[in-house]
Coordinates of C-alpha atoms in Angstrom, one line a residue:
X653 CA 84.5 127.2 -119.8
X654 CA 81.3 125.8 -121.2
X655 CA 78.5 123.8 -119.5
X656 CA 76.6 121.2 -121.5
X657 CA 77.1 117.6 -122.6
X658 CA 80.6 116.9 -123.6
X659 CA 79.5 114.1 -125.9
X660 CA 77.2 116.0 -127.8
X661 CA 79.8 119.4 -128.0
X662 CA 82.5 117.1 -129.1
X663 CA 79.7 115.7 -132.1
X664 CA 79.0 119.4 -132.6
X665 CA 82.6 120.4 -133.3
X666 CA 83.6 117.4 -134.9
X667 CA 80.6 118.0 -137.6
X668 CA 82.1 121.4 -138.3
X669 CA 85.4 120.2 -139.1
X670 CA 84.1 117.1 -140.9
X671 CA 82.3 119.8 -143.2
X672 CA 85.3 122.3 -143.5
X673 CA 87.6 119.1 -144.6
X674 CA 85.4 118.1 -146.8
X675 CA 85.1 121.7 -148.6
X676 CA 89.0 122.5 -148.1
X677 CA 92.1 121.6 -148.0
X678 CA 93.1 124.0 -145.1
X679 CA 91.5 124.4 -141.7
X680 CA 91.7 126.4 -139.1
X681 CA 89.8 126.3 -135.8
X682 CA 89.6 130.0 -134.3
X683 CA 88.6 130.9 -130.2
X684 CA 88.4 133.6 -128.2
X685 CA 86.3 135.0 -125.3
X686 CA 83.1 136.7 -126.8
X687 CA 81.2 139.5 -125.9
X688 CA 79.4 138.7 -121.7
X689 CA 82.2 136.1 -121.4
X690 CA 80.7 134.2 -124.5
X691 CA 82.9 131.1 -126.1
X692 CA 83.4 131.9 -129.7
X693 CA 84.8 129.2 -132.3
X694 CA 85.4 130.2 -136.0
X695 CA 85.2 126.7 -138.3
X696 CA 87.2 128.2 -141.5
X697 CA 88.3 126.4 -144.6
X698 CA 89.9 127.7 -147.4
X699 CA 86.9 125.6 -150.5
X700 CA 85.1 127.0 -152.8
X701 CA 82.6 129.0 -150.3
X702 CA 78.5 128.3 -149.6
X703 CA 76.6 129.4 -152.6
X704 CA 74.3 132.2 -151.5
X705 CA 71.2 130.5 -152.2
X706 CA 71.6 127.6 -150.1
X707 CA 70.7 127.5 -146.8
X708 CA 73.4 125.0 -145.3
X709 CA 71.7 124.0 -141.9
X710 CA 68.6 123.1 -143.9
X711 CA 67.9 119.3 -143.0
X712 CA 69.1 117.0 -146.2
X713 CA 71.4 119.4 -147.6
X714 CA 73.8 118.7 -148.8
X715 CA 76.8 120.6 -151.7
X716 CA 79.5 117.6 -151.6
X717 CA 77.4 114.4 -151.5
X718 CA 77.3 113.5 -147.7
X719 CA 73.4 113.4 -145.8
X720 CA 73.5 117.1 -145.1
X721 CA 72.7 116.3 -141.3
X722 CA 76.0 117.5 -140.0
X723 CA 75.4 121.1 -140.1
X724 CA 71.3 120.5 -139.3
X725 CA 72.5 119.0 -136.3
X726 CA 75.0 121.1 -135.0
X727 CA 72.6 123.9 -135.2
X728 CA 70.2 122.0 -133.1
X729 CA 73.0 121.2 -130.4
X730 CA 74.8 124.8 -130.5
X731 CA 70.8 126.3 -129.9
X732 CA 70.2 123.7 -126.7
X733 CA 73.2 124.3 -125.1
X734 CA 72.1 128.2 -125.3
X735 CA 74.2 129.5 -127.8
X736 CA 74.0 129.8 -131.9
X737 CA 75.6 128.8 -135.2
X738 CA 75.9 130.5 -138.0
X739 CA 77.6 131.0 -141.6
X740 CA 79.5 134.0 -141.8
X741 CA 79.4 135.4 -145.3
X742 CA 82.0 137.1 -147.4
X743 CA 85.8 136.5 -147.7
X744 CA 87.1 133.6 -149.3
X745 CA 86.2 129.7 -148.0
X746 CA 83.5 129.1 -145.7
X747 CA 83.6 130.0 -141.8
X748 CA 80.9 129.2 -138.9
X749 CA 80.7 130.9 -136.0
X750 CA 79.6 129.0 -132.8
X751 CA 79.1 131.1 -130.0
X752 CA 78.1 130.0 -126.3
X753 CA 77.2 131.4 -123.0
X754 CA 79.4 131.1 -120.1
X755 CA 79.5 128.3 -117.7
X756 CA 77.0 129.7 -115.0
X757 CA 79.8 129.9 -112.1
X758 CA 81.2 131.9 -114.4
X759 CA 85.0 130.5 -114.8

């Protein structure tokens, strides 16, 4: 269990899915318990990958035409619920990693 704004989690998630379908055909949505009783969620499609160069939560970027907000904004929302985003390189297709704290009762 997380604490934070269910609306903007929900946006957060969706965006991450949103991007993986739009990179692959196959997704797969990944959670466990983390490390301190962290929520981690693995994003993972099975496209072409994020080229190393490119920084994809930079705002305005975008690699398949959309307005390369999605992944800007989840960022933001992951960071001010406490927790983080990230690409996790190597293996084939793309996966992000969300990770966030515990609610604070603890559950």
């Amino acid at each position: 269990v997380v604490s934070g704004d269910p609306t903007r989690l929900r946006q957060l998630l969706g965006n991450l899915v949103a991007n993986a379908r739009r990179h692959g055909s196959v997704v797969a949505v990944e959670a466990r318990r983390g490390p301190r009783g962290s929520i981690v969620v693995d994003v993972v499609d099975d496209g072409p990958g994020v080229e190393p160069a490119l920084d994809p939560f930079a705002r305005g970027v975008s690699g398949a035409g959309s307005t390369g907000y999605g992944l800007w904004l989840a960022r933001g929302i992951a960071e001010a619920h406490g927790g983080s985003l990230e690409l996790v390189r190597g293996g084939p297709g793309t996966r992000f990693r969300l990770v966030l704290p515990p609610a604070a009762d603890g559950r």
